[in-house]
Coordinates of C-alpha atoms in Angstrom, one line a residue:
X1295 CA 37.4 84.0 145.3
X1296 CA 40.6 83.3 143.5
X1297 CA 41.1 80.3 141.1
X1298 CA 44.7 80.1 142.3
X1299 CA 43.4 78.0 145.2
X1300 CA 43.2 75.0 142.8
X1301 CA 46.9 74.8 142.9
X1302 CA 47.0 74.2 146.7
X1303 CA 48.8 71.2 148.0
X1304 CA 47.4 68.5 150.2
X1305 CA 50.7 68.7 152.1
X1306 CA 50.6 72.4 152.7
X1307 CA 51.6 73.2 156.3
X1308 CA 49.3 75.0 158.6
X1309 CA 50.2 78.6 159.7
X1310 CA 48.3 78.2 163.0
X1311 CA 48.9 75.1 165.0
X1312 CA 47.8 73.8 168.4
X1313 CA 49.8 73.8 171.6
X1314 CA 49.9 71.4 174.6
X1315 CA 47.4 68.4 174.5
X1316 CA 45.7 69.7 171.4
X1317 CA 49.0 69.6 169.6
X1318 CA 49.6 66.0 170.7
X1319 CA 46.2 64.9 169.4
X1320 CA 46.8 66.7 166.1
X1321 CA 50.1 64.9 165.7
X1322 CA 48.3 61.6 166.2
X1323 CA 45.3 62.2 163.8
X1324 CA 46.9 64.2 161.0
X1325 CA 48.8 61.3 159.4
X1326 CA 45.6 59.3 159.3
X1327 CA 43.7 62.1 157.7
X1328 CA 46.3 62.8 155.1
X1329 CA 46.4 59.1 154.2
X1330 CA 42.6 59.2 153.7
X1331 CA 42.8 62.4 151.5
X1332 CA 41.7 64.9 154.1
X1333 CA 43.4 67.9 155.6
X1334 CA 43.5 68.8 159.3
X1335 CA 42.1 72.3 160.0
X1336 CA 42.0 72.3 163.8
X1337 CA 41.9 70.2 166.9
X1338 CA 40.3 71.7 170.0
X1339 CA 39.6 70.0 173.4
X1340 CA 36.8 71.9 175.3
X1341 CA 34.6 71.4 178.3
X1342 CA 31.5 71.3 176.1
X1343 CA 29.2 68.3 177.0
X1344 CA 31.6 67.2 179.7
X1345 CA 34.7 67.0 177.6
X1346 CA 34.6 67.2 173.8
X1347 CA 37.4 66.7 171.3
X1348 CA 36.7 68.5 168.1
X1349 CA 38.6 67.5 165.0
X1350 CA 37.9 69.9 162.2
X1351 CA 38.9 68.6 158.8
X1352 CA 38.1 68.8 155.0
X1353 CA 39.0 67.3 151.7
X1354 CA 41.6 68.9 149.5
X1355 CA 38.9 70.4 147.4
X1356 CA 37.3 72.0 150.5
X1357 CA 34.3 69.6 150.6
X1358 CA 33.2 67.7 153.7
X1359 CA 30.0 65.7 153.8
X1360 CA 28.3 64.0 156.7
X1361 CA 29.5 60.7 155.4
X1362 CA 33.0 62.0 155.3
X1363 CA 32.7 63.0 159.0
X1364 CA 31.6 59.5 159.8
X1365 CA 34.4 57.9 157.8
X1366 CA 37.0 60.1 159.6
X1367 CA 35.5 59.4 163.0
X1368 CA 35.6 55.6 162.4
X1369 CA 39.3 55.9 161.3
X1370 CA 40.7 58.1 164.0
X1371 CA 38.7 56.7 167.0
X1372 CA 40.8 53.4 167.3
X1373 CA 44.0 55.3 166.8
X1374 CA 43.2 57.7 169.6
X1375 CA 42.2 54.7 171.8
X1376 CA 45.6 53.1 171.2
X1377 CA 47.6 56.2 171.8
X1378 CA 45.3 57.4 174.6
X1379 CA 46.5 61.0 174.8
X1380 CA 43.5 62.1 176.9
X1381 CA 43.2 60.5 180.4
X1382 CA 39.5 61.3 180.8
X1383 CA 36.3 60.2 179.1
X1384 CA 35.5 62.5 176.1
X1385 CA 33.2 62.9 173.2
X1386 CA 34.8 62.8 169.7
X1387 CA 33.3 65.3 167.3
X1388 CA 34.4 65.4 163.7
X1389 CA 33.2 68.4 161.7
X1390 CA 33.8 70.5 158.6
X1391 CA 35.2 74.0 158.9
X1392 CA 31.9 75.6 158.0
X1393 CA 31.4 78.7 155.9
X1394 CA 32.8 81.2 158.4
X1395 CA 35.8 78.9 158.7
X1396 CA 39.1 79.2 160.5
X1397 CA 41.9 80.3 158.2
X1398 CA 44.9 78.1 158.8
X1399 CA 46.8 77.9 155.5
X1400 CA 48.1 80.4 153.0
X1401 CA 45.8 78.8 150.4
X1402 CA 42.8 79.7 152.6
X1403 CA 43.7 83.4 152.3
X1404 CA 44.1 83.0 148.5
X1405 CA 40.9 81.1 148.1
X1406 CA 38.8 83.6 150.1
X1407 CA 40.5 86.8 148.9
X1408 CA 38.0 89.6 148.7
X1409 CA 36.0 88.5 151.7
X1410 CA 35.7 89.9 155.2
X1411 CA 37.7 88.2 158.0
X1412 CA 38.8 88.9 161.6
X1413 CA 42.1 87.9 163.1
X1414 CA 44.4 88.2 166.1
X1415 CA 48.2 88.5 166.1
X1416 CA 50.7 87.3 168.7
X1417 CA 52.6 90.5 168.4
X1418 CA 51.7 94.2 167.8
X1419 CA 51.1 95.0 164.1
X1420 CA 50.6 98.6 163.3
X1421 CA 49.8 99.4 166.9
X1422 CA 47.2 96.6 167.6
X1423 CA 46.6 92.9 167.8
X1424 CA 43.0 92.5 166.6
X1425 CA 41.9 93.3 163.0
X1426 CA 38.8 93.1 160.9
X1427 CA 38.4 93.8 157.2
X1428 CA 38.6 92.5 153.7
X1429 CA 41.5 90.5 152.3
X1430 CA 42.7 92.6 149.4
X1431 CA 46.0 90.8 148.5
X1432 CA 48.1 87.8 149.5
X1433 CA 51.8 87.0 148.9
X1434 CA 54.3 84.5 150.3
X1435 CA 55.0 86.6 153.5
X1436 CA 51.5 87.7 154.4
X1437 CA 48.3 89.5 153.4
X1438 CA 46.9 92.9 153.2
X1439 CA 43.6 93.7 155.0
X1440 CA 41.4 96.7 154.1
X1441 CA 39.8 97.6 157.5
X1442 CA 36.1 98.1 157.4
X1443 CA 36.1 100.4 160.4
X1444 CA 39.6 102.0 160.7
X1445 CA 40.1 104.1 163.9
X1446 CA 40.8 107.8 163.6
X1447 CA 44.3 108.3 162.2
X1448 CA 44.7 104.7 161.1
X1449 CA 45.5 103.7 157.5
X1450 CA 42.7 101.8 155.8
X1451 CA 45.0 99.0 154.7
X1452 CA 47.4 97.0 156.9
X1453 CA 49.9 94.4 156.0
X1454 CA 49.9 91.4 158.3
X1455 CA 52.7 88.8 158.2
X1456 CA 51.7 85.1 158.4
X1457 CA 54.3 84.6 161.1
X1458 CA 52.4 87.0 163.4
X1459 CA 49.0 85.2 163.1
X1460 CA 47.6 83.5 166.2
X1461 CA 43.9 83.2 165.1
X1462 CA 41.9 84.0 161.9
X1463 CA 38.5 83.2 160.6
X1464 CA 36.1 84.4 157.9
X1465 CA 33.1 86.6 158.8
X1466 CA 29.7 85.3 157.6
X1467 CA 28.2 87.6 154.9
X1468 CA 25.8 87.1 152.0
X1469 CA 28.7 87.3 149.5
X1470 CA 30.6 84.6 151.4
X1471 CA 27.6 82.3 151.5
X1472 CA 27.0 82.8 147.8
X1473 CA 30.7 82.1 146.9
X1474 CA 30.9 79.1 149.3
X1475 CA 27.8 77.5 147.7
X1476 CA 29.3 78.1 144.2
X1477 CA 32.6 76.5 145.2
X1478 CA 30.7 73.6 146.7
X1479 CA 28.8 73.0 143.5
X1480 CA 32.0 73.1 141.4
X1481 CA 33.7 70.7 143.8
X1482 CA 30.8 68.3 143.6
X1483 CA 30.7 68.5 139.8
X1484 CA 34.4 67.8 139.6
X1485 CA 34.2 64.9 142.0
X1486 CA 31.3 63.4 140.0
X1487 CA 33.2 63.8 136.7
X1488 CA 36.2 62.1 138.3
X1489 CA 34.1 59.2 139.6
X1490 CA 32.5 58.7 136.2
X1491 CA 36.0 58.7 134.6
X1492 CA 37.1 56.0 137.0
X1493 CA 34.0 53.9 136.3
X1494 CA 34.8 54.0 132.5
X1495 CA 38.2 52.6 133.2
X1496 CA 36.9 49.6 135.1
X1497 CA 36.8 46.3 133.2
X1498 CA 33.4 45.0 132.1
X1499 CA 32.3 42.1 134.2

């Protein structure tokens, strides 16, 4: 995992965005999330449990606790009630991206460089639209994937431009779990240190 991820911006745009009603919901909730210090990962309306609106989000440092989910849910529920983008009854579900997370920003690819992922493109890239392999390098324009199971005659590595991506997510492996837990511990330690620093600055009552 690269340390360059620490330079990511809270305002970094997503490479993969919603369409239709999902996009309308995303446009409503994203400003609220940003104001609270969260980043929108994905909005998806599905037929699960009748009708479920999933809002996937995370803090800028990649953390997302159960309490964070509750806080976000309480903040966006009244906004959605006022805007009323969905004309049917639905269940709101706020969640973290999880370890095998969707990859929606350039910083996601930088952060998880060296790990396995699968992705689909909207146009043909090197003769296909579906890929699976390890992220070996990332630049401004796209990333290089080292295929774990290249077909006969295919090059092991393929360059995929960010503009071609339609879907991407990490593949759960032991290495990914280990690195995700390490990153979580570092983020918790950094947050605790920051909270202690803020407490020291408070006046003594």
